[in-house]
Coordinates of N, CA and C in Angstrom, one line a residue:
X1 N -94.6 144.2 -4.4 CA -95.7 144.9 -3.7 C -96.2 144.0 -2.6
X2 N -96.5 145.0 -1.5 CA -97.3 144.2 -0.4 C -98.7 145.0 0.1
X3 N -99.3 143.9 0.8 CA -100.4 144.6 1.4 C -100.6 143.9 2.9
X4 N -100.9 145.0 3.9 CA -100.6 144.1 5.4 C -102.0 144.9 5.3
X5 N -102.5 144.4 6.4 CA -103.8 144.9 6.8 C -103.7 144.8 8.5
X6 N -104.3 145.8 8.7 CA -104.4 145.8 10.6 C -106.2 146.3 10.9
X7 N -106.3 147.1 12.2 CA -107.5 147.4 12.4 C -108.4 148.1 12.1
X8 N -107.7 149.1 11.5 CA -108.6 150.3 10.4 C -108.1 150.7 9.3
X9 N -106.7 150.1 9.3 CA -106.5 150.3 7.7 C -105.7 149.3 6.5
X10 N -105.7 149.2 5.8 CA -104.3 149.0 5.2 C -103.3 149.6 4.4
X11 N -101.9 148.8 5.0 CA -100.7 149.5 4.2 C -100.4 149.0 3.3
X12 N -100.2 149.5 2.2 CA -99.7 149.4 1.0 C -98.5 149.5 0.7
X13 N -97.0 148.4 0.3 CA -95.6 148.8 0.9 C -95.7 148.8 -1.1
X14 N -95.0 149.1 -1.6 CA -95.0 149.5 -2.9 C -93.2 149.4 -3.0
X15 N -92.5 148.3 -3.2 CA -91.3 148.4 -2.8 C -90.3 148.4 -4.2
X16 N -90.5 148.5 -5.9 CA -90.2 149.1 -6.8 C -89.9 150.7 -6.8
X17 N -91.1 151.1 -6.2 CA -91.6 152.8 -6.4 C -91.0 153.6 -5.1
X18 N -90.5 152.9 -3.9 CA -90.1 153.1 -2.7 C -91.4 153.7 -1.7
X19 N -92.0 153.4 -1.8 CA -92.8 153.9 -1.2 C -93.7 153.0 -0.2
X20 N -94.5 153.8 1.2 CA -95.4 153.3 1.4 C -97.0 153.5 2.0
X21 N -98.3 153.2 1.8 CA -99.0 154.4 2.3 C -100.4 153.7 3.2
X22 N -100.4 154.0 3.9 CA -101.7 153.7 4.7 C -103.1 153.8 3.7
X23 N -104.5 152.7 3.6 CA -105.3 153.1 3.0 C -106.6 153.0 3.6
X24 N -107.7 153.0 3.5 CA -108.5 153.0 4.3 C -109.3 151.4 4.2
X25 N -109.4 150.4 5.3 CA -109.9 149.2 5.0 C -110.7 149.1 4.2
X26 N -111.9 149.4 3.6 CA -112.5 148.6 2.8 C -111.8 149.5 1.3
X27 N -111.1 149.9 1.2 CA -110.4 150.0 -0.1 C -110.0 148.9 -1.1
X28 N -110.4 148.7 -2.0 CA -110.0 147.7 -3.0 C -109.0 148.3 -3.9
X29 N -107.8 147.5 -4.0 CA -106.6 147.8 -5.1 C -106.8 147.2 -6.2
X30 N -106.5 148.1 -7.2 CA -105.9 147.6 -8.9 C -104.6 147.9 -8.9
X31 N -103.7 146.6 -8.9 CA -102.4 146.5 -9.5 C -102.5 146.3 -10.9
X32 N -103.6 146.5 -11.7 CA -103.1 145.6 -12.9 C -102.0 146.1 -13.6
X33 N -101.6 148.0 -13.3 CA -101.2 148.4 -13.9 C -99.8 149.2 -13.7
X34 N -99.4 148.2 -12.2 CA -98.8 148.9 -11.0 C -97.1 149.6 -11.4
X35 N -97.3 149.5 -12.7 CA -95.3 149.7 -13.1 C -95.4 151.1 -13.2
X36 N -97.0 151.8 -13.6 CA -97.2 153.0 -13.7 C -98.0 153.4 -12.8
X37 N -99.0 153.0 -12.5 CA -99.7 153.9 -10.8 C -100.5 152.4 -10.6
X38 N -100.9 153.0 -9.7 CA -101.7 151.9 -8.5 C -102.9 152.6 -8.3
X39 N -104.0 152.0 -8.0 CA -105.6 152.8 -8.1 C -106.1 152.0 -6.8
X40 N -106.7 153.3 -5.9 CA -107.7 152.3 -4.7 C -108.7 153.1 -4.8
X41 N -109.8 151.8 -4.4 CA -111.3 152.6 -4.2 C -111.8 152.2 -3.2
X42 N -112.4 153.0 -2.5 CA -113.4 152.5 -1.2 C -114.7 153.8 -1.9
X43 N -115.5 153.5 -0.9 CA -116.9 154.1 -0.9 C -116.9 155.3 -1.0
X44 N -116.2 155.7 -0.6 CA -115.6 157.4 -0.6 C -114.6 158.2 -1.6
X45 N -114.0 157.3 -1.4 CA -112.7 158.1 -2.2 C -111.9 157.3 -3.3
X46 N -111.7 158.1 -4.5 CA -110.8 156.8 -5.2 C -109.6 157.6 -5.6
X47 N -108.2 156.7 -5.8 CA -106.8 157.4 -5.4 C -106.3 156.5 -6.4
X48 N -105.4 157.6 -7.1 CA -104.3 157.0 -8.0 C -102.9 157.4 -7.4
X49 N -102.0 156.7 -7.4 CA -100.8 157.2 -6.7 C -99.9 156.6 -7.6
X50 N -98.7 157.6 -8.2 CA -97.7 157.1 -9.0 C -96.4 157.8 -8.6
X51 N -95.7 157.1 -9.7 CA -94.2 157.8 -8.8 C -93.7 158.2 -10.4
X52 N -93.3 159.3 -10.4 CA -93.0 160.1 -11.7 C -91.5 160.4 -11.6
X53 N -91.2 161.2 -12.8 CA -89.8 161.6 -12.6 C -89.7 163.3 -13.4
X54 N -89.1 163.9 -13.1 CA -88.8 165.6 -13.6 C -88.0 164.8 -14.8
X55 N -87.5 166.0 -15.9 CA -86.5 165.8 -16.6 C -85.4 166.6 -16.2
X56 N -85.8 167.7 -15.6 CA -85.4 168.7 -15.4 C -84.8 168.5 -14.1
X57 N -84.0 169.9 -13.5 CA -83.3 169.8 -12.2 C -84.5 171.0 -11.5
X58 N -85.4 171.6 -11.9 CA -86.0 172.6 -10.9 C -87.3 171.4 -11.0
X59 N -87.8 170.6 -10.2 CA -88.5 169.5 -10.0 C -89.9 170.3 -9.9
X60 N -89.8 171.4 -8.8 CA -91.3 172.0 -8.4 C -91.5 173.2 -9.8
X61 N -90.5 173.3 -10.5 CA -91.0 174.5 -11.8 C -91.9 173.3 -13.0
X62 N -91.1 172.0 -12.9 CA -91.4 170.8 -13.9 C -93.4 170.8 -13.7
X63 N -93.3 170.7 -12.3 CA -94.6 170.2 -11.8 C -95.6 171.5 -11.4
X64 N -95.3 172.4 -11.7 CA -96.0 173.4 -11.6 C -96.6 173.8 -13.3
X65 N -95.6 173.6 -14.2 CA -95.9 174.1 -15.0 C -96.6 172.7 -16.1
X66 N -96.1 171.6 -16.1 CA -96.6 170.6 -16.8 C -98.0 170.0 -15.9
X67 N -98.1 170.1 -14.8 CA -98.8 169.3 -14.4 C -100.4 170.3 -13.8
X68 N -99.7 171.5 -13.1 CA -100.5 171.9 -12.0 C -100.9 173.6 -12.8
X69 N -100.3 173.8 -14.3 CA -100.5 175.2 -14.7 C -102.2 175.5 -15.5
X70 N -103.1 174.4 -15.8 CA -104.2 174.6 -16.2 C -104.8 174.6 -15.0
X71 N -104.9 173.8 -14.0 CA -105.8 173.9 -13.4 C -105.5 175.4 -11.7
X72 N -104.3 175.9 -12.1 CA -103.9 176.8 -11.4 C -104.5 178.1 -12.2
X73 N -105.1 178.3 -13.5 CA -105.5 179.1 -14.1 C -106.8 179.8 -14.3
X74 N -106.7 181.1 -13.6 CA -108.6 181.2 -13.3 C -109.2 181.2 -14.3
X75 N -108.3 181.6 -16.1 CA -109.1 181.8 -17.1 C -109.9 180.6 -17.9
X76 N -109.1 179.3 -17.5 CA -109.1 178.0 -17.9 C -110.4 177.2 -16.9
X77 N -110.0 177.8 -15.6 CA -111.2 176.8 -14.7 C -112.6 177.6 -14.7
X78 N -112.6 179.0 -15.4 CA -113.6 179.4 -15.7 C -114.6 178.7 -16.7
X79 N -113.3 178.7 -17.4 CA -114.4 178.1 -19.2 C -114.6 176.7 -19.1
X80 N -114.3 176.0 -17.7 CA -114.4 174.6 -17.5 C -115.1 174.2 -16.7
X81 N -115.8 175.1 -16.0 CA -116.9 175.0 -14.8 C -116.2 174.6 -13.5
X82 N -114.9 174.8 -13.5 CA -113.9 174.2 -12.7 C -114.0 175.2 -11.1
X83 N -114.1 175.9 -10.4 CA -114.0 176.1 -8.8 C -112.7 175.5 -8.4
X84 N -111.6 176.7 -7.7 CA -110.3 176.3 -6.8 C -110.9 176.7 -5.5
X85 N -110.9 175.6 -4.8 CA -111.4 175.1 -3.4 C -110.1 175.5 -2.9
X86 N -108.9 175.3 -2.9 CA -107.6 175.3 -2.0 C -106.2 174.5 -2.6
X87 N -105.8 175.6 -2.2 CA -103.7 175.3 -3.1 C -103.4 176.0 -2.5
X88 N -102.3 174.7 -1.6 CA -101.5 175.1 -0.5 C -100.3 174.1 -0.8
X89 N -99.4 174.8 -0.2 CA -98.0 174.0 0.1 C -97.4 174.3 1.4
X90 N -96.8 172.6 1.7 CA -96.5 172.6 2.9 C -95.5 171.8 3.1
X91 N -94.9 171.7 4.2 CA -93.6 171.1 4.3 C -94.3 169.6 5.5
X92 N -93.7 168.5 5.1 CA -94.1 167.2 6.0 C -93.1 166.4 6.2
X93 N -92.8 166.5 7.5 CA -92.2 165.8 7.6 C -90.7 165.6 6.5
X94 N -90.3 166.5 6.4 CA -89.3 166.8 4.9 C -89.4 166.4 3.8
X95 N -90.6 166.4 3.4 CA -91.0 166.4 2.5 C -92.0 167.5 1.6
X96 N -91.2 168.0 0.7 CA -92.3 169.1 -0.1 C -93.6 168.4 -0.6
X97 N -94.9 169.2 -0.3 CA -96.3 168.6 -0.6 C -97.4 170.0 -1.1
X98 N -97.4 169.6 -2.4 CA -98.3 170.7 -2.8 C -99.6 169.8 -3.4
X99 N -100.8 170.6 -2.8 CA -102.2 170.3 -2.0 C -102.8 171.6 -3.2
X100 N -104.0 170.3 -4.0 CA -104.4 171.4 -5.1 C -106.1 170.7 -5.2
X101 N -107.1 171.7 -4.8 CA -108.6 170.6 -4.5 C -109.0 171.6 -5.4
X102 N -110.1 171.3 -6.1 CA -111.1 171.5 -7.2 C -112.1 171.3 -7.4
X103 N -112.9 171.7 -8.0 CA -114.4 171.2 -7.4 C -115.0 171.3 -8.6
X104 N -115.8 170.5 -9.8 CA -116.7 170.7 -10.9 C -117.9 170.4 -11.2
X105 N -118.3 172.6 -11.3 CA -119.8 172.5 -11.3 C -120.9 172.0 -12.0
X106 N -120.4 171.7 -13.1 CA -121.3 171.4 -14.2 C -121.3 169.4 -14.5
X107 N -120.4 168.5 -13.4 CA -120.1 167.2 -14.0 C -121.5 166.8 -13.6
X108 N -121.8 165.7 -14.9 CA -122.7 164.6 -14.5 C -123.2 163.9 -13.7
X109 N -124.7 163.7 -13.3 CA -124.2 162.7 -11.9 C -123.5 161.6 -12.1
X110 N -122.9 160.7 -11.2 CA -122.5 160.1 -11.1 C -121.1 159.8 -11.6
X111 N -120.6 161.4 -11.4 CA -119.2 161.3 -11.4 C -118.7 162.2 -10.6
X112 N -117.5 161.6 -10.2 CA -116.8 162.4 -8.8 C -117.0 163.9 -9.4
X113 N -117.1 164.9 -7.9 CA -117.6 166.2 -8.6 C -116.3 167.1 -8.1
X114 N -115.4 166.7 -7.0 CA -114.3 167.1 -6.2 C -113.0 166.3 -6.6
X115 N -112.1 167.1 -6.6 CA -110.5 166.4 -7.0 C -109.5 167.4 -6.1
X116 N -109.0 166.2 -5.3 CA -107.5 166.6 -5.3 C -106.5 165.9 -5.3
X117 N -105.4 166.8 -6.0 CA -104.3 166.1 -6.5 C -102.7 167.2 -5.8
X118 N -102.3 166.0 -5.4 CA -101.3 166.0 -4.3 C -99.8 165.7 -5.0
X119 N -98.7 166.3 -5.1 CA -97.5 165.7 -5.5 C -96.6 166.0 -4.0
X120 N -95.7 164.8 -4.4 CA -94.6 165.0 -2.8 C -93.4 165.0 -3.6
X121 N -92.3 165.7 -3.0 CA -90.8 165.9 -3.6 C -90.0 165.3 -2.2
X122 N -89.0 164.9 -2.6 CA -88.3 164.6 -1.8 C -86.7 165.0 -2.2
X123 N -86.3 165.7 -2.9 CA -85.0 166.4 -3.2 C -84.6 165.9 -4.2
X124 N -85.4 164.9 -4.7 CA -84.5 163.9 -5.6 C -85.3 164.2 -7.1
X125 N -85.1 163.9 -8.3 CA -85.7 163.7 -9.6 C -87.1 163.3 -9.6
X126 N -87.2 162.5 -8.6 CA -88.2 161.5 -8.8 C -89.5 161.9 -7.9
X127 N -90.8 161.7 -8.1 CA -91.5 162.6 -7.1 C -92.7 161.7 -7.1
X128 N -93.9 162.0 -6.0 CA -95.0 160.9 -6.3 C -96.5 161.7 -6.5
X129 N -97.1 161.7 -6.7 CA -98.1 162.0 -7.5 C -99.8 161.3 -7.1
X130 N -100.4 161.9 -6.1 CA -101.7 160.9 -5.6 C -102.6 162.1 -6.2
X131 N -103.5 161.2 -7.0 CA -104.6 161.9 -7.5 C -105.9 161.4 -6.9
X132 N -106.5 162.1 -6.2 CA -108.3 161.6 -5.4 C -109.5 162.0 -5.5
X133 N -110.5 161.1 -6.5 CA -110.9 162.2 -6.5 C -112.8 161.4 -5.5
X134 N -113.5 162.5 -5.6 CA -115.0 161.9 -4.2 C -115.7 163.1 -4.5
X135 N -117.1 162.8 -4.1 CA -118.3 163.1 -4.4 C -118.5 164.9 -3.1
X136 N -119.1 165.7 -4.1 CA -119.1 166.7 -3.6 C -119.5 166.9 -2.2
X137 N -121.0 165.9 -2.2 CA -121.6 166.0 -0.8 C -120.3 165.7 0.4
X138 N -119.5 164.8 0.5 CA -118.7 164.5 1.3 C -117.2 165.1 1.2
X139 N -117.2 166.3 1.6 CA -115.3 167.0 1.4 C -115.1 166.8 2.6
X140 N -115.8 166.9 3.6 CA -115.0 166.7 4.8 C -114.7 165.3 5.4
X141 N -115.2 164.5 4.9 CA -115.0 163.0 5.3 C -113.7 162.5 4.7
X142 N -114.3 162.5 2.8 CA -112.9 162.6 2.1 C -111.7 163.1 2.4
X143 N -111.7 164.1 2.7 CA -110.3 164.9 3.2 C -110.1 164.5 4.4
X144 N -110.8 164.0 5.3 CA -110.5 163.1 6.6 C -109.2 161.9 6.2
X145 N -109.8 161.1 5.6 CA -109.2 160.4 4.8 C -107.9 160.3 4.0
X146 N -107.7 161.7 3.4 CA -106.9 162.4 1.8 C -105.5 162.7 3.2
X147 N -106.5 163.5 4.5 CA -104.9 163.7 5.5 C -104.3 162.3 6.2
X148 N -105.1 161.2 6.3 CA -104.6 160.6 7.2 C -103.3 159.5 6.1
X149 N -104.0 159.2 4.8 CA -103.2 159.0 4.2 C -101.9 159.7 3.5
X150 N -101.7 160.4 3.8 CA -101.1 161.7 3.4 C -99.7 161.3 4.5
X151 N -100.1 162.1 5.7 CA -99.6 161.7 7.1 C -98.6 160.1 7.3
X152 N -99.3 159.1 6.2 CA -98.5 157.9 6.5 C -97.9 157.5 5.6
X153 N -97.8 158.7 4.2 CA -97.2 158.3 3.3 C -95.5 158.4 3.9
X154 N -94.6 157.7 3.2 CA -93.3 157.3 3.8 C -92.9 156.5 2.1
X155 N -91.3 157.4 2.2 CA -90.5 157.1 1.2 C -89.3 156.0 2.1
X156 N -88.5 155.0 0.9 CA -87.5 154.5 1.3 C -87.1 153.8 0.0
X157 N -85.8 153.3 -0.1 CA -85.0 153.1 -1.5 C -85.4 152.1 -1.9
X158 N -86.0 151.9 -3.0 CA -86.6 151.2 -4.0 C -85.9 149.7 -3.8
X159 N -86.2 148.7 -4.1 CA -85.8 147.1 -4.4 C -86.9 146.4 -5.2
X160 N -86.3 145.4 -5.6 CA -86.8 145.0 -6.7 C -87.4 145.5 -8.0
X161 N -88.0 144.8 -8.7 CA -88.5 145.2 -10.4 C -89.9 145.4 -10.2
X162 N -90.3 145.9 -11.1 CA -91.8 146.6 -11.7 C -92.2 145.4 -12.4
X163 N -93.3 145.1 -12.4 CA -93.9 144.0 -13.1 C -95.7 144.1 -13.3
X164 N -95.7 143.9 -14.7 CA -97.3 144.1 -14.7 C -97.8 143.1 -14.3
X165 N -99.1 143.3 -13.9 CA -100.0 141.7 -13.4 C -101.2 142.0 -14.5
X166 N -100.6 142.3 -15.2 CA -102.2 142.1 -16.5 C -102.1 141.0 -17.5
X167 N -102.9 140.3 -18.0 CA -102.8 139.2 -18.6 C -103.5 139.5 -19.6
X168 N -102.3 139.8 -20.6 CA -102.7 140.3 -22.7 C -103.5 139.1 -23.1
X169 N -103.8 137.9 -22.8 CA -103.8 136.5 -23.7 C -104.9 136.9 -24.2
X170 N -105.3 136.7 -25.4 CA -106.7 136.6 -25.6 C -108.0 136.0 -25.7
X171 N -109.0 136.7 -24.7 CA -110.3 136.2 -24.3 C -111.0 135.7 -25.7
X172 N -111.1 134.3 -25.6 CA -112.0 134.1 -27.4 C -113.0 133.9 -26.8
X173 N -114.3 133.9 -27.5 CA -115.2 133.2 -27.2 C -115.8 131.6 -27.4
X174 N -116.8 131.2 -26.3 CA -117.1 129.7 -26.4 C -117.1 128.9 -27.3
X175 N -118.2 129.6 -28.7 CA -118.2 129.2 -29.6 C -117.2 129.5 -31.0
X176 N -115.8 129.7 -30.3 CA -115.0 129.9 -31.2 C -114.3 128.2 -31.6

């Protein structure tokens, strides 16, 4: 894993997962758990991005139906306080990208009240998966954001190993 940083943002090269993606400068990363997704937060928006795999050979039926069939469901987002803002699919740059935003009316304050969750295909088994989610008042800033990182996401063939950076040892206390 790397992280460069330039004048408004930084890039994230993720070179296990092949991937790589622009993030917004004051975003803070959690690798701790990077063999399975990667987490950034800034003030706005917070983003999980992982890289998954189908078992299956129809990749977009895998991900339609395991991942994206509750929340595609009016009878389900009814009884959940759930609102479909926008589900769209689009082609990028050759890459398949299905765009699914949500909105929930009934959450707590002080929890994101807007989610979108984004998968990308690239012809192969394997696919990536950014989940974002940010605070109602701000959709249009967030999604400012949700496109530009989107736009700079970029695939390339994997090297090296996956490695956790979490440290199991156990925390005792002073007076132990």
């Amino acid at each position: 894993k790397q992280l460069v940083e330039a004048a408004q943002e930084k890039r994230f090269v993720n070179k296990p997962a092949g991937y790589y993606v622009d993030l917004d400068k004051q975003a803070d990363l959690d690798l701790s758990l990077s063999p399975l997704f990667v987490k950034a937060s800034s003030g706005l928006l917070n983003v999980t991005i992982s890289r998954e795999y189908s078992p299956y050979q129809d990749v977009d039926g895998y991900i339609d139906y395991y991942l994206n069939r509750f929340i595609l469901d009016s009878s389900y987002r009814t009884h959940n306080g759930l609102v479909l803002v926008e589900a769209e699919r689009m082609d990028m740059r050759g890459y398949g990208v299905k765009m699914i935003t949500i909105r929930g009316d009934y959450f707590p304050d002080g929890l994101p009240s807007m989610y979108t969750y984004i998968t990308i295909t690239d012809g192969t088994p394997g696919f990536y998966r950014i989940m974002c989610k940010y605070d109602y008042h701000t959709p249009d800033e967030a999604m400012e954001q949700i496109m530009a990182l989107l736009d700079s996401f970029t695939t390339f063939t994997p090297e090296g190993e996956y490695r956790f950076e979490t440290d199991f040892a156990p925390q005792l206390p002073e007076f132990w």
